[in-house]
CSV table of C-alpha atoms in Angstrom, one decimal:
chain,number,residue,atom,x,y,z
A,1,MET,CA,18.0,-47.6,-35.5
A,2,LYS,CA,18.0,-45.6,-38.8
A,3,PRO,CA,19.3,-42.0,-38.7
A,4,SER,CA,15.9,-40.6,-39.7
A,5,ARG,CA,14.1,-42.4,-36.8
A,6,ARG,CA,16.7,-41.1,-34.4
A,7,TRP,CA,16.0,-37.5,-35.5
A,8,ILE,CA,12.3,-38.0,-35.1
A,9,LEU,CA,12.8,-39.5,-31.6
A,10,GLY,CA,15.1,-36.6,-30.7
A,11,LEU,CA,12.7,-34.0,-31.8
A,12,ALA,CA,9.9,-35.6,-29.9
A,13,LEU,CA,11.9,-35.6,-26.7
A,14,VAL,CA,12.9,-32.0,-27.1
A,15,GLY,CA,9.2,-31.1,-27.7
A,16,ALA,CA,8.2,-33.0,-24.5
A,17,CYS,CA,10.9,-31.3,-22.5
A,18,GLY,CA,9.8,-27.9,-23.9
A,19,CYS,CA,6.2,-28.5,-22.9
A,20,ALA,CA,7.2,-29.6,-19.4
A,21,SER,CA,9.4,-26.5,-19.0
A,22,ASP,CA,6.5,-24.2,-20.1
A,23,LYS,CA,4.2,-25.8,-17.6
A,24,ALA,CA,6.7,-25.6,-14.8
A,25,ALA,CA,7.3,-21.9,-15.7
A,26,LYS,CA,3.6,-21.2,-15.5
A,27,LYS,CA,3.0,-22.7,-12.1
A,28,PRO,CA,4.4,-19.8,-10.1
A,29,GLU,CA,2.4,-17.3,-12.1
A,30,GLU,CA,-0.8,-19.3,-11.7
A,31,THR,CA,-0.1,-19.7,-8.0
A,32,GLN,CA,0.5,-15.9,-7.7
A,33,ALA,CA,-2.7,-15.2,-9.5
A,34,GLN,CA,-4.6,-17.4,-7.1
A,35,GLU,CA,-3.1,-15.8,-4.1
A,36,GLN,CA,-5.3,-13.0,-2.6
A,37,VAL,CA,-4.4,-10.6,0.1
A,38,ALA,CA,-7.3,-9.6,2.3
A,39,PRO,CA,-7.7,-5.8,2.4
A,40,GLU,CA,-6.8,-4.2,5.7
A,41,PRO,CA,-9.9,-3.4,7.8
A,42,ILE,CA,-10.3,0.3,8.5
A,43,ARG,CA,-11.2,-0.6,12.1
A,44,PRO,CA,-8.9,-3.3,13.6
A,45,GLU,CA,-9.9,-5.4,16.6
A,46,PRO,CA,-8.8,-3.6,19.8
A,47,ALA,CA,-6.0,-5.3,21.8
A,48,SER,CA,-6.8,-6.7,25.2
A,49,ASN,CA,-4.8,-3.9,26.9
A,50,GLU,CA,-6.4,-1.0,25.0
A,51,LYS,CA,-8.9,1.3,26.6
A,52,VAL,CA,-11.2,3.2,24.4
A,53,SER,CA,-12.9,6.6,25.0
A,54,LYS,CA,-15.6,7.9,22.8
A,55,LYS,CA,-16.6,11.4,21.7
A,56,ASP,CA,-19.6,13.0,20.0
A,57,THR,CA,-18.4,16.0,18.1
A,58,ASN,CA,-21.6,16.9,16.1
A,59,GLY,CA,-24.1,16.5,18.9
A,60,ASP,CA,-26.2,13.7,17.4
A,61,ASP,CA,-25.7,11.5,20.5
A,62,LYS,CA,-23.6,9.1,18.5
A,63,PRO,CA,-19.8,8.7,18.8
A,64,ASP,CA,-17.7,9.8,15.9
A,65,VAL,CA,-14.3,9.7,17.5
A,66,TRP,CA,-12.7,6.7,19.3
A,67,VAL,CA,-9.4,7.1,21.1
A,68,TYR,CA,-7.5,4.0,22.1
A,69,ALA,CA,-4.9,4.1,24.9
A,70,VAL,CA,-2.7,1.7,26.8
A,71,LYS,CA,-1.3,2.0,30.3
A,72,GLU,CA,2.4,2.0,30.8
A,73,ARG,CA,5.1,3.3,33.0
A,74,GLY,CA,7.2,6.2,32.0
A,75,ALA,CA,10.9,6.8,32.5
A,76,ASP,CA,10.2,8.2,36.0
A,77,GLY,CA,8.3,5.0,36.9
A,78,ALA,CA,5.0,6.7,37.0
A,79,GLU,CA,2.0,5.0,35.4
A,80,ARG,CA,0.4,6.9,32.5
A,81,GLU,CA,-1.9,6.4,29.5
A,82,ARG,CA,-0.4,6.6,26.0
A,83,MET,CA,-2.6,7.1,22.9
A,84,VAL,CA,-2.0,4.4,20.3
A,85,ARG,CA,-4.8,4.9,17.9
A,86,LYS,CA,-7.6,7.3,16.9
A,87,GLU,CA,-10.6,6.5,14.7
A,88,LEU,CA,-12.8,9.1,13.1
A,89,ASP,CA,-16.2,8.9,11.4
A,90,ILE,CA,-15.8,11.9,9.1
A,91,ASN,CA,-19.1,11.7,7.3
A,92,TRP,CA,-21.2,10.8,10.3
A,93,ASP,CA,-22.6,7.6,9.0
A,94,GLY,CA,-21.7,5.6,12.1
A,95,ARG,CA,-18.7,3.9,10.5
A,96,VAL,CA,-15.0,4.7,10.8
A,97,ASP,CA,-13.4,6.3,7.8
A,98,LEU,CA,-9.9,7.3,9.1
A,99,THR,CA,-7.6,5.6,11.5
A,100,THR,CA,-4.5,7.2,12.8
A,101,TYR,CA,-1.7,5.2,14.5
A,102,TYR,CA,0.7,6.8,17.0
A,103,ASP,CA,4.2,5.8,18.0
A,104,ALA,CA,5.7,5.6,21.5
A,105,ARG,CA,6.0,9.4,21.6
A,106,GLU,CA,2.4,9.8,20.6
A,107,GLU,CA,3.5,11.2,17.2
A,108,ARG,CA,1.5,10.3,14.1
A,109,GLU,CA,3.1,7.2,12.5
A,110,ARG,CA,0.5,6.0,10.0
A,111,GLU,CA,-2.9,7.1,8.7
A,112,ALA,CA,-5.2,4.6,7.1
A,113,MET,CA,-8.2,5.9,5.0
A,114,ASP,CA,-11.4,4.4,3.6
A,115,LEU,CA,-12.0,6.7,0.7
A,116,ASP,CA,-14.9,4.8,-0.8
A,117,PHE,CA,-16.6,4.1,2.5
A,118,ASP,CA,-16.7,0.3,2.1
A,119,GLY,CA,-15.0,-0.5,5.4
A,120,LYS,CA,-11.6,-1.4,3.9
A,121,VAL,CA,-8.4,0.6,3.7
A,122,ASP,CA,-7.5,1.9,0.3
A,123,SER,CA,-5.1,4.7,1.1
A,124,VAL,CA,-2.3,4.9,3.7
A,125,PHE,CA,0.0,7.8,4.7
A,126,PHE,CA,3.3,7.0,6.5
A,127,TYR,CA,5.1,9.5,8.7
A,128,GLU,CA,8.5,10.0,10.3
A,129,LYS,CA,8.7,12.4,13.2
A,130,GLY,CA,5.2,13.7,12.2
A,131,VAL,CA,6.2,14.4,8.6
A,132,ASN,CA,4.6,12.6,5.7
A,133,ILE,CA,7.2,10.5,3.8
A,134,ARG,CA,5.1,8.1,1.7
A,135,ARG,CA,1.6,7.4,0.6
A,136,GLU,CA,0.2,4.2,-0.8
A,137,ARG,CA,-3.1,3.6,-2.7
A,138,ASP,CA,-5.0,0.4,-3.5
A,139,LEU,CA,-6.9,1.3,-6.6
A,140,ASN,CA,-8.5,-2.0,-7.5
A,141,GLY,CA,-9.5,-3.2,-4.0
A,142,ASP,CA,-7.3,-6.3,-3.9
A,143,GLY,CA,-5.6,-5.5,-0.7
A,144,LYS,CA,-2.3,-4.6,-2.3
A,145,PRO,CA,-1.0,-1.1,-3.1
A,146,ASP,CA,-0.9,-0.1,-6.8
A,147,VAL,CA,0.5,3.4,-6.4
A,148,TRP,CA,3.3,4.6,-4.2
A,149,VAL,CA,4.1,8.3,-3.7
A,150,PHE,CA,7.3,9.4,-2.0
A,151,TYR,CA,8.1,12.8,-0.4
A,152,GLU,CA,11.4,14.3,0.6
A,153,LYS,CA,11.5,17.3,2.9
A,154,GLY,CA,7.8,17.7,2.5
A,155,LYS,CA,7.9,17.9,-1.3
A,156,LEU,CA,6.8,15.3,-3.9
A,157,ALA,CA,9.9,13.4,-5.1
A,158,ARG,CA,8.7,10.3,-6.9
A,159,LYS,CA,5.6,8.3,-7.9
A,160,GLU,CA,5.5,4.6,-8.7
A,161,ARG,CA,2.7,2.6,-10.2
A,162,ASP,CA,1.8,-1.1,-10.8
A,163,SER,CA,-0.4,-0.6,-13.9
A,164,ASN,CA,-1.1,-4.2,-14.7
A,165,GLY,CA,-1.8,-5.7,-11.2
A,166,ASP,CA,1.2,-8.0,-11.0
A,167,SER,CA,2.5,-6.5,-7.8
A,168,ARG,CA,5.6,-5.0,-9.5
A,169,VAL,CA,6.3,-1.4,-10.3
A,170,ASP,CA,6.3,-0.7,-14.0
A,171,TYR,CA,5.9,3.1,-14.1
A,172,TRP,CA,8.0,5.8,-12.4
A,173,GLU,CA,7.7,9.6,-12.2
A,174,TYR,CA,10.6,11.7,-10.8
A,175,TRP,CA,9.6,15.1,-9.7
A,176,GLU,CA,11.8,18.2,-9.2
A,177,ASN,CA,10.6,21.8,-8.3
A,178,ASN,CA,7.0,20.6,-8.1
A,179,GLN,CA,6.9,19.3,-11.7
A,180,VAL,CA,7.7,16.1,-13.5
A,181,ASP,CA,11.3,15.8,-14.5
A,182,ARG,CA,11.4,12.4,-16.2
A,183,ILE,CA,9.2,9.3,-16.6
A,184,GLY,CA,10.4,5.7,-16.7
A,185,GLU,CA,8.4,2.8,-18.1
A,186,ASP,CA,8.9,-1.0,-17.9
A,187,LEU,CA,7.6,-2.3,-21.2
A,188,ASP,CA,8.5,-6.0,-20.9
A,189,GLY,CA,7.7,-6.7,-17.3
A,190,ASP,CA,11.2,-7.4,-16.0
A,191,GLY,CA,11.1,-4.7,-13.4
A,192,ASN,CA,13.6,-2.4,-15.1
A,193,VAL,CA,13.1,0.8,-17.0
A,194,ASP,CA,13.0,0.3,-20.8
A,195,LYS,CA,11.9,3.8,-21.8
A,196,TRP,CA,12.7,7.2,-20.4
A,197,SER,CA,10.8,10.3,-21.5
A,198,ARG,CA,9.9,13.8,-20.4
A,199,GLY,CA,6.5,15.3,-20.5
A,200,THR,CA,3.0,15.1,-19.0
A,201,PRO,CA,2.5,12.4,-16.4
A,202,ALA,CA,0.1,9.6,-17.0
A,203,GLU,CA,-3.4,10.0,-15.5
């Protein structure tokens, strides 16, 4: 085989390998794009061992508070009812808008909210010993959080955001003394901060 033909054949093989590599690299991204997470319902199906009690707080003869409890035995062996969840209809339209979950000590553990009244959770508050430590928001309704807000000792400490919908944080705000101290941005999508700045936070 002549040298010129060998070069042509070699370039063709390299090109073929390059195309195959590109296609292989795109497959995970295409698969990820096709994957969809169902948004959490604001009103989960009751467990078989849960007992519900209903309350009408506005006198319209329709329940607007639902309290779920389970029977269990305490440390003394006596049977008792423990509240595990409370649902509220805050705008009195007959549908649940706020669901609060409680731990074994009946302390608030998580609050799920339906802010746009579509029956799906779009904001969740997390608690430790009754204190809010984190908040998550689903801004585009795809069932995955886009904004994370972290609190330390009751004060805002950090905000994180997925601004392009790829399920990875690409924007960070660090707060001190109730104001933004510094902002980090990931410009190339590798999950690391490429640019640090100080100033007004993004809207």
